[in-house]
CSV table of C-alpha atoms and ligand atoms in Angstrom, one decimal:
chain,number,residue,atom,x,y,z
A,699,MET,CA,-7.5,37.4,11.1
A,700,HIS,CA,-5.4,39.3,8.7
A,701,ASP,CA,-6.8,42.7,7.6
A,702,PRO,CA,-5.7,44.2,4.2
A,703,ALA,CA,-7.3,47.6,5.1
A,704,ALA,CA,-5.2,47.8,8.2
A,705,LEU,CA,-2.0,46.9,6.3
A,706,ARG,CA,-2.8,49.5,3.7
A,707,SER,CA,-3.2,52.2,6.3
A,708,LEU,CA,-0.1,51.3,8.3
A,709,HIS,CA,2.0,51.2,5.0
A,710,GLN,CA,0.6,54.6,4.1
A,711,LYS,CA,1.4,56.1,7.5
A,712,ARG,CA,4.9,54.6,7.7
A,713,PHE,CA,6.0,55.2,4.1
A,714,GLN,CA,3.7,58.1,2.9
A,715,ALA,CA,2.9,56.0,-0.2
A,716,GLU,CA,0.0,54.1,-1.6
A,717,PRO,CA,0.9,50.3,-1.6
A,718,GLU,CA,-0.1,47.6,-3.9
A,719,LEU,CA,-1.4,44.7,-1.7
A,720,PHE,CA,-0.8,40.9,-2.1
A,721,PHE,CA,-1.5,37.9,0.0
A,722,ALA,CA,-0.1,34.4,0.2
A,723,PRO,CA,-1.5,31.6,2.3
A,724,GLY,CA,0.0,29.1,4.7
A,725,ARG,CA,-0.9,25.5,4.1
A,726,VAL,CA,-1.8,22.2,5.7
A,727,ASN,CA,-0.7,18.9,4.2
A,728,LEU,CA,-3.3,16.2,4.2
A,729,ILE,CA,-0.9,13.5,3.3
A,730,GLY,CA,2.6,13.0,1.7
A,731,GLU,CA,5.3,13.9,4.2
A,732,HIS,CA,9.0,14.2,3.4
A,733,THR,CA,8.2,12.9,-0.1
A,734,ASP,CA,8.6,16.2,-2.0
A,735,TYR,CA,12.4,16.3,-2.0
A,736,ALA,CA,12.3,12.6,-3.1
A,737,GLU,CA,10.4,13.7,-6.2
A,738,GLY,CA,7.3,12.0,-4.9
A,739,PHE,CA,3.7,13.1,-4.2
A,740,VAL,CA,2.2,15.4,-1.7
A,741,MET,CA,-1.5,16.5,-1.1
A,742,PRO,CA,-1.6,19.9,0.7
A,743,ALA,CA,-4.4,22.5,0.8
A,744,ALA,CA,-3.9,26.3,1.3
A,745,ILE,CA,-5.6,27.6,4.4
A,746,GLU,CA,-7.0,31.0,5.4
A,747,PHE,CA,-4.0,32.0,7.5
A,748,ALA,CA,-1.8,34.1,5.3
A,749,THR,CA,0.9,36.7,4.9
A,750,LEU,CA,-0.1,40.1,3.5
A,751,ALA,CA,2.5,42.2,1.6
A,752,GLY,CA,2.2,45.9,0.8
A,753,ILE,CA,4.7,47.4,-1.7
A,754,SER,CA,5.5,50.8,-3.1
A,755,PRO,CA,8.4,52.3,-5.0
A,756,ARG,CA,10.9,54.7,-3.4
A,757,SER,CA,13.2,57.3,-4.9
A,758,ASP,CA,16.1,57.1,-2.4
A,759,GLY,CA,17.9,53.9,-3.6
A,760,LYS,CA,16.8,52.0,-0.5
A,761,VAL,CA,15.0,48.7,0.1
A,762,VAL,CA,13.1,49.2,3.3
A,763,LEU,CA,11.5,46.1,4.9
A,764,TYR,CA,9.0,46.4,7.7
A,765,SER,CA,7.3,43.6,9.6
A,766,GLU,CA,4.2,44.4,11.7
A,767,ASN,CA,4.6,41.0,13.4
A,768,PHE,CA,8.1,41.8,14.6
A,769,GLY,CA,7.5,45.6,14.8
A,770,THR,CA,10.9,46.4,13.2
A,771,GLU,CA,12.0,48.2,10.1
A,772,HIS,CA,15.3,47.5,8.3
A,773,SER,CA,16.9,49.5,5.5
A,774,PHE,CA,19.3,48.3,2.8
A,775,ASP,CA,21.0,49.8,-0.2
A,776,ALA,CA,19.1,48.5,-3.2
A,777,ALA,CA,22.4,48.3,-5.2
A,778,ALA,CA,24.2,46.3,-2.5
A,779,LEU,CA,21.7,44.0,-0.9
A,780,PRO,CA,23.1,41.4,1.7
A,781,ALA,CA,24.4,38.3,0.0
A,782,GLN,CA,24.0,36.2,3.2
A,783,ALA,CA,21.4,35.3,5.7
A,784,THR,CA,21.7,36.6,9.3
A,785,LYS,CA,19.0,34.3,11.0
A,786,HIS,CA,16.6,37.2,11.1
A,787,TRP,CA,13.1,37.6,9.7
A,788,THR,CA,14.5,39.7,6.9
A,789,ASP,CA,16.2,36.6,5.5
A,790,TYR,CA,13.0,35.5,3.8
A,791,PRO,CA,12.2,38.6,1.8
A,792,LEU,CA,15.9,39.3,1.2
A,793,GLY,CA,16.3,35.7,-0.1
A,794,VAL,CA,13.6,36.3,-2.6
A,795,LEU,CA,15.3,39.5,-3.7
A,796,ALA,CA,18.6,37.7,-4.0
A,797,VAL,CA,17.1,35.0,-6.2
A,798,LEU,CA,15.3,37.6,-8.4
A,799,ALA,CA,18.6,39.5,-8.7
A,800,GLY,CA,20.3,36.3,-9.6
A,801,LYS,CA,17.9,35.9,-12.5
A,802,GLY,CA,19.1,39.3,-13.9
A,803,HIS,CA,16.4,41.6,-12.4
A,804,ARG,CA,17.7,44.9,-11.1
A,805,ILE,CA,16.0,45.3,-7.7
A,806,PRO,CA,14.5,48.7,-7.5
A,807,ALA,CA,14.2,50.9,-4.4
A,808,LEU,CA,11.1,49.8,-2.6
A,809,SER,CA,9.2,49.8,0.7
A,810,LEU,CA,7.7,46.4,1.7
A,811,SER,CA,5.5,45.9,4.7
A,812,LEU,CA,4.6,42.4,5.8
A,813,TRP,CA,1.9,41.3,8.2
A,814,GLY,CA,0.8,37.7,8.7
A,815,ASP,CA,-1.3,35.5,10.9
A,816,VAL,CA,0.2,32.1,10.0
A,817,PRO,CA,1.4,30.8,13.4
A,818,LEU,CA,5.2,30.8,13.3
A,819,GLY,CA,7.1,27.5,13.7
A,820,SER,CA,3.9,25.5,13.7
A,821,GLY,CA,4.4,23.5,10.5
A,822,LEU,CA,1.9,25.7,8.6
A,823,SER,CA,4.4,27.2,6.2
A,824,SER,CA,4.7,30.7,7.6
A,825,SER,CA,8.0,31.1,5.8
A,826,ALA,CA,6.7,30.0,2.4
A,827,ALA,CA,3.8,32.5,2.8
A,828,VAL,CA,6.3,35.3,3.4
A,829,GLU,CA,8.4,34.3,0.4
A,830,VAL,CA,5.5,33.9,-2.0
A,831,ALA,CA,3.8,37.2,-0.9
A,832,THR,CA,7.2,39.0,-1.3
A,833,ALA,CA,7.8,37.4,-4.7
A,834,LEU,CA,4.4,38.5,-6.0
A,835,ALA,CA,4.8,42.0,-4.7
A,836,VAL,CA,8.3,42.5,-6.0
A,837,THR,CA,7.6,40.9,-9.5
A,838,SER,CA,4.6,43.2,-9.8
A,839,LEU,CA,6.7,46.2,-9.1
A,840,LEU,CA,9.2,45.0,-11.6
A,841,GLY,CA,6.4,44.6,-14.1
A,842,VAL,CA,7.1,40.9,-14.7
A,843,GLU,CA,4.9,37.9,-14.2
A,844,TYR,CA,6.2,34.4,-13.6
A,845,ALA,CA,4.0,31.3,-14.1
A,846,ARG,CA,3.0,30.1,-10.6
A,847,PRO,CA,5.0,26.9,-10.6
A,848,VAL,CA,8.1,29.0,-11.6
A,849,LEU,CA,7.3,31.5,-8.9
A,850,ALA,CA,7.1,28.6,-6.4
A,851,ARG,CA,10.5,27.3,-7.5
A,852,LEU,CA,12.1,30.8,-7.1
A,853,CYS,CA,10.8,31.0,-3.6
A,854,GLN,CA,12.0,27.5,-2.8
A,855,ARG,CA,15.4,28.6,-4.0
A,856,ALA,CA,15.3,31.6,-1.7
A,857,GLU,CA,14.7,29.2,1.2
A,858,ASN,CA,17.3,26.6,0.1
A,859,GLU,CA,20.1,28.9,-1.1
A,860,PHE,CA,19.7,32.1,1.0
A,861,VAL,CA,17.9,31.1,4.2
A,862,GLY,CA,19.7,27.8,4.3
A,863,ALA,CA,16.8,25.4,4.9
A,864,SER,CA,16.9,22.3,2.7
A,865,SER,CA,13.1,22.1,2.2
A,866,GLY,CA,11.3,20.7,-0.8
A,867,ILE,CA,8.8,22.5,-3.1
A,868,MET,CA,5.5,21.6,-1.4
A,869,ASP,CA,5.0,24.7,0.8
A,870,GLN,CA,5.8,27.4,-1.8
A,871,PHE,CA,3.9,25.5,-4.5
A,872,ILE,CA,0.6,25.2,-2.6
A,873,SER,CA,0.9,28.8,-1.4
A,874,ALA,CA,1.2,30.0,-5.0
A,875,ASN,CA,-1.3,27.5,-6.5
A,876,GLY,CA,-3.9,26.6,-3.9
A,877,ALA,CA,-7.6,26.6,-4.9
A,878,GLU,CA,-10.6,27.3,-2.7
A,879,ASP,CA,-12.2,24.1,-1.3
A,880,HIS,CA,-9.7,21.9,-3.0
A,881,ALA,CA,-6.7,19.8,-2.0
A,882,LEU,CA,-3.9,19.7,-4.6
A,883,LEU,CA,-2.1,16.4,-5.5
A,884,LEU,CA,1.3,17.5,-6.7
A,885,ASP,CA,3.8,15.4,-8.5
A,886,CYS,CA,7.0,16.9,-7.2
A,887,ARG,CA,8.9,15.5,-10.2
A,888,ASP,CA,7.4,17.6,-12.9
A,889,LEU,CA,5.2,19.9,-10.9
A,890,SER,CA,2.0,18.6,-12.6
A,891,PHE,CA,-1.0,18.6,-10.3
A,892,LYS,CA,-4.6,17.7,-9.9
A,893,LEU,CA,-7.2,19.5,-7.8
A,894,ALA,CA,-9.3,17.2,-5.6
A,895,PRO,CA,-12.5,18.8,-4.2
A,896,ILE,CA,-12.9,18.7,-0.4
A,897,PRO,CA,-16.6,17.9,0.2
A,898,HIS,CA,-18.5,20.8,1.7
A,899,GLY,CA,-19.4,18.8,4.8
A,900,VAL,CA,-15.8,18.2,5.7
A,901,ALA,CA,-13.8,20.7,7.9
A,902,LEU,CA,-10.0,20.9,8.3
A,903,VAL,CA,-9.4,21.1,12.0
A,904,ILE,CA,-5.9,22.1,12.7
A,905,ALA,CA,-4.6,21.4,16.2
A,906,ASN,CA,-1.4,23.1,17.3
A,907,THR,CA,0.6,21.0,19.8
A,908,MET,CA,2.4,24.3,20.7
A,909,VAL,CA,5.7,22.4,20.3
A,910,LYS,CA,7.8,24.6,17.9
A,911,HIS,CA,9.4,23.1,14.9
A,912,SER,CA,12.0,24.4,12.4
A,913,VAL,CA,12.9,23.2,9.0
A,914,ALA,CA,16.2,24.9,9.3
A,915,GLY,CA,16.8,22.8,12.4
A,916,GLY,CA,19.0,19.7,12.5
A,917,GLU,CA,16.3,16.9,12.5
A,918,TYR,CA,14.9,17.8,9.1
A,919,THR,CA,18.3,17.9,7.5
A,920,THR,CA,19.3,14.6,9.2
A,921,ARG,CA,16.2,12.9,7.9
A,922,ARG,CA,16.7,14.2,4.4
A,923,ALA,CA,20.3,12.9,4.4
A,924,GLU,CA,19.1,9.4,5.6
A,925,VAL,CA,16.6,9.4,2.8
A,926,GLU,CA,19.3,10.2,0.3
A,927,ALA,CA,21.7,7.6,1.7
A,928,ALA,CA,19.0,4.9,1.3
A,929,CYS,CA,18.4,6.0,-2.3
A,930,ALA,CA,22.2,5.9,-3.0
A,931,VAL,CA,22.3,2.2,-1.9
A,932,ILE,CA,19.4,1.3,-4.3
A,933,ALA,CA,21.0,3.3,-7.1
A,934,ARG,CA,24.2,1.1,-6.8
A,935,HIS,CA,22.0,-1.8,-8.0
A,936,ARG,CA,19.5,0.1,-10.1
A,937,PRO,CA,21.2,3.2,-11.5
A,938,GLU,CA,17.9,4.4,-13.0
A,939,VAL,CA,16.7,5.1,-9.4
A,940,ARG,CA,17.7,8.8,-8.9
A,941,PHE,CA,15.2,9.5,-6.1
A,942,LEU,CA,13.1,7.3,-3.8
A,943,ARG,CA,10.2,8.2,-6.0
A,944,ASP,CA,11.6,5.6,-8.4
A,945,ALA,CA,12.1,2.9,-5.7
A,946,THR,CA,9.8,0.1,-4.5
A,947,VAL,CA,9.3,-1.9,-1.4
A,948,SER,CA,10.9,-4.8,-3.1
A,949,ASP,CA,14.1,-2.8,-3.6
A,950,LEU,CA,14.1,-2.5,0.2
A,951,ALA,CA,13.6,-6.2,0.6
A,952,GLN,CA,16.6,-6.9,-1.7
A,953,TRP,CA,19.0,-4.2,-0.6
A,954,GLY,CA,17.8,-2.9,2.7
A,955,ALA,CA,20.5,-4.9,4.5
A,956,GLU,CA,23.1,-2.7,2.9
A,957,MET,CA,21.6,0.4,4.5
A,958,SER,CA,21.9,1.7,8.1
A,959,PRO,CA,18.8,0.6,10.1
A,960,ASN,CA,17.7,4.3,10.2
A,961,ALA,CA,18.1,4.8,6.5
A,962,LEU,CA,16.0,1.7,5.8
A,963,LYS,CA,13.2,2.9,8.0
A,964,ARG,CA,13.2,6.4,6.5
A,965,ALA,CA,13.1,4.9,3.0
A,966,ARG,CA,10.3,2.6,4.0
A,967,HIS,CA,8.3,5.6,5.1
A,968,VAL,CA,8.9,7.6,2.0
A,969,ILE,CA,8.2,4.7,-0.5
A,970,THR,CA,5.0,3.7,1.2
A,971,GLU,CA,3.9,7.3,1.8
A,972,ASN,CA,4.1,8.0,-2.0
A,973,LEU,CA,1.7,5.0,-2.6
A,974,ARG,CA,-0.6,6.3,0.2
A,975,THR,CA,-0.7,9.8,-1.2
A,976,VAL,CA,-1.7,8.8,-4.6
A,977,ALA,CA,-4.3,6.4,-3.1
A,978,ALA,CA,-5.6,9.2,-0.8
A,979,ALA,CA,-6.1,11.6,-3.8
A,980,ASP,CA,-8.0,8.8,-5.5
A,981,ALA,CA,-10.2,8.3,-2.4
A,982,LEU,CA,-10.9,12.0,-2.1
A,983,MET,CA,-11.9,12.2,-5.8
A,984,ARG,CA,-14.3,9.3,-5.2
A,985,HIS,CA,-15.6,10.9,-2.0
A,986,ASP,CA,-14.5,7.8,-0.1
A,987,MET,CA,-13.8,9.5,3.2
A,988,LYS,CA,-13.4,6.3,5.1
A,989,GLU,CA,-10.5,5.2,2.9
A,990,LEU,CA,-8.9,8.6,3.1
A,991,GLY,CA,-9.1,8.5,6.9
A,992,ARG,CA,-7.6,5.0,7.0
A,993,LEU,CA,-4.7,6.2,4.8
A,994,MET,CA,-4.1,9.2,7.0
A,995,ALA,CA,-4.0,7.0,10.1
A,996,GLU,CA,-1.5,4.7,8.3
A,997,ALA,CA,0.5,7.7,7.2
A,998,HIS,CA,0.8,9.0,10.8
A,999,HIS,CA,1.9,5.6,12.1
A,1000,SER,CA,4.6,5.5,9.4
A,1001,TYR,CA,5.7,9.1,10.0
A,1002,SER,CA,5.9,8.4,13.8
A,1003,GLN,CA,7.4,4.9,13.8
A,1004,ASP,CA,9.5,4.6,10.6
A,1005,PHE,CA,10.4,8.2,9.9
A,1006,GLU,CA,10.5,9.1,13.6
A,1007,GLY,CA,9.4,12.5,12.6
A,1008,SER,CA,6.7,12.9,15.3
A,1009,CYS,CA,7.0,13.7,19.1
A,1010,VAL,CA,5.1,12.7,22.2
A,1011,GLU,CA,2.8,15.7,22.0
A,1012,ALA,CA,1.8,15.2,18.4
A,1013,ASP,CA,1.3,11.4,18.9
A,1014,ALA,CA,-0.9,12.3,21.8
A,1015,MET,CA,-2.9,14.8,19.8
A,1016,VAL,CA,-3.5,12.2,17.1
A,1017,ALA,CA,-4.4,9.5,19.6
A,1018,LEU,CA,-6.8,11.8,21.6
A,1019,ALA,CA,-8.8,12.5,18.4
A,1020,GLN,CA,-9.5,8.9,17.6
A,1021,ASP,CA,-12.8,8.3,19.3
A,1022,LEU,CA,-14.2,11.8,19.0
A,1023,PRO,CA,-17.5,12.1,17.0
A,1024,GLY,CA,-17.0,13.2,13.4
A,1025,LEU,CA,-13.4,12.3,13.0
A,1026,ILE,CA,-12.5,11.1,9.5
A,1027,GLY,CA,-8.7,11.0,9.8
A,1028,ALA,CA,-5.9,12.6,11.9
A,1029,ARG,CA,-2.2,12.9,11.4
A,1030,LEU,CA,0.8,15.2,12.1
A,1031,THR,CA,1.2,17.6,9.3
A,1032,GLY,CA,4.3,19.4,7.9
A,1033,GLY,CA,8.0,19.0,8.6
A,1034,GLY,CA,7.6,17.2,11.9
A,1035,PHE,CA,9.0,17.2,15.4
A,1036,GLY,CA,6.2,19.4,16.6
A,1037,GLY,CA,3.7,21.7,15.0
A,1038,CYS,CA,0.2,20.9,14.1
A,1039,THR,CA,-2.0,17.9,13.5
A,1040,ILE,CA,-4.6,17.9,10.7
A,1041,ASN,CA,-7.9,16.4,11.5
A,1042,LEU,CA,-10.5,15.9,8.8
A,1043,VAL,CA,-13.8,16.2,10.6
A,1044,GLU,CA,-17.5,16.1,9.5
A,1045,ARG,CA,-18.4,19.8,9.6
A,1046,GLU,CA,-21.4,19.4,11.7
A,1047,HIS,CA,-19.2,18.0,14.5
A,1048,ALA,CA,-16.3,20.3,14.0
A,1049,ALA,CA,-17.0,22.8,16.8
A,1050,GLU,CA,-17.5,20.2,19.5
A,1051,PHE,CA,-14.6,18.2,18.1
A,1052,ALA,CA,-12.3,21.1,18.4
A,1053,GLU,CA,-13.3,21.9,21.9
A,1054,ALA,CA,-13.1,18.3,23.1
A,1055,LEU,CA,-9.7,17.7,21.5
A,1056,GLY,CA,-8.4,20.9,23.1
A,1057,ALA,CA,-9.7,19.9,26.5
A,1058,ARG,CA,-8.3,16.4,26.3
A,1059,TYR,CA,-4.9,17.6,25.1
A,1060,SER,CA,-4.7,20.2,27.9
A,1061,SER,CA,-5.4,17.7,30.6
A,1062,GLU,CA,-3.2,15.0,29.2
A,1063,ILE,CA,-0.2,17.1,28.2
A,1064,GLY,CA,-0.6,20.2,30.4
A,1065,ILE,CA,-0.4,22.6,27.5
A,1066,VAL,CA,-3.4,24.6,26.1
A,1067,PRO,CA,-3.4,24.0,22.4
A,1068,GLN,CA,-4.7,26.3,19.7
A,1069,VAL,CA,-7.3,24.5,17.6
A,1070,HIS,CA,-8.6,26.1,14.4
A,1071,ILE,CA,-11.5,25.1,12.2
A,1072,CYS,CA,-10.3,25.9,8.7
A,1073,HIS,CA,-11.3,25.3,5.1
A,1074,ALA,CA,-9.2,25.0,2.0
A,1075,SER,CA,-8.5,28.5,0.6
A,1076,GLY,CA,-7.3,30.0,-2.7
A,1077,GLY,CA,-3.6,30.5,-3.5
A,1078,ALA,CA,-1.6,33.7,-3.4
A,1079,ASN,CA,-2.9,36.8,-5.3
A,1080,ARG,CA,-3.1,40.5,-5.6
A,1081,ILE,CA,-5.7,42.2,-3.4
A,1082,SER,CA,-7.7,44.7,-5.4
B,209,GLA,C1,8.5,21.1,5.4
B,209,GLA,C2,9.3,21.4,4.0
B,209,GLA,C3,8.5,20.8,2.9
B,209,GLA,C4,8.3,19.3,3.1
B,209,GLA,C5,7.7,19.1,4.5
B,209,GLA,C6,7.6,17.6,4.9
B,209,GLA,O1,7.3,21.7,5.4
B,209,GLA,O2,9.3,22.8,3.8
B,209,GLA,O3,9.3,20.9,1.7
B,209,GLA,O4,9.5,18.6,3.0
B,209,GLA,O5,8.4,19.7,5.5
B,209,GLA,O6,6.7,17.0,4.1
């Protein structure tokens, strides 16, 4: 697990300076997949895996970035920071600096050390955690404070405009705004949100298929383009439909024939997923775990069959969980094509559930998965 005292001491040794420390969590999404960029609904929770950032000012005009995970340090001229990504870990902090510079902030000379334990490429938003931790650290050094939804938007822009991944707002938003023991129902249209308490007796069991996924990769972008193409067809008939958030299943019945078969299926996933997500938040608020589990199962089916965003391993991980004692609901979480499943499990069964699921997956797929028993954690913050 991440260790602020250890980051403080390595920053002190490396930079001979006392850092301010910040953390930003990764996330798991309970339901609402590929709906954020369609201005729909998502319901993620922040988790205890996080990125820590240590920051201190310098007097030599340099921006020096160090990652304990990668073990490398990179130095830039603060007055001439790179304007383009290089497909390197530094793209994430540099993207945040570029967006802040674009907002008129003069980036000061600084040392930034990063250290995280969010598994990379596992659909748990390691990149959003780096962006949000960096943004909090740098804005604090600048002496400015952005409201959390605005900070999340800045970090999303870093990812979209600098890193070059066409992701939505979900990951940065939950990292910046998560609340202990709560899931967050976010309306991605206006960024209004409601917190839904996760009952104490329910654990978030996150099972990593060990199949790497990447938002910057082609599949995410292709799916997003298909969703937008479906929306454009509906908009020809109903110009008030700007995003699939505004569309209904009856729009698909009327105009689906004008779409490519793939676009139609992707749109069906997004439109029904929005309905499921709002219903799931309702179920969670009512403590109706049975209904929440049913909606998660339906969501996985739609993600796998209509959106074709799953993979053999993730489908197996979901199927293998079904008859294990304590399961409330299971589905693939995050951008898709690998990564982790989220299993809501009665806490008293969580340990045996995690072990049994790991054993079943190993013997069926031939890969030893990592299975973590988590709880919903608070959002990004300064560490005092
Ligand atoms: C990734 C993106 C998010 C969202 C999910 C899919 O995590 O970063 O914006 O689109 O995929 O729900």
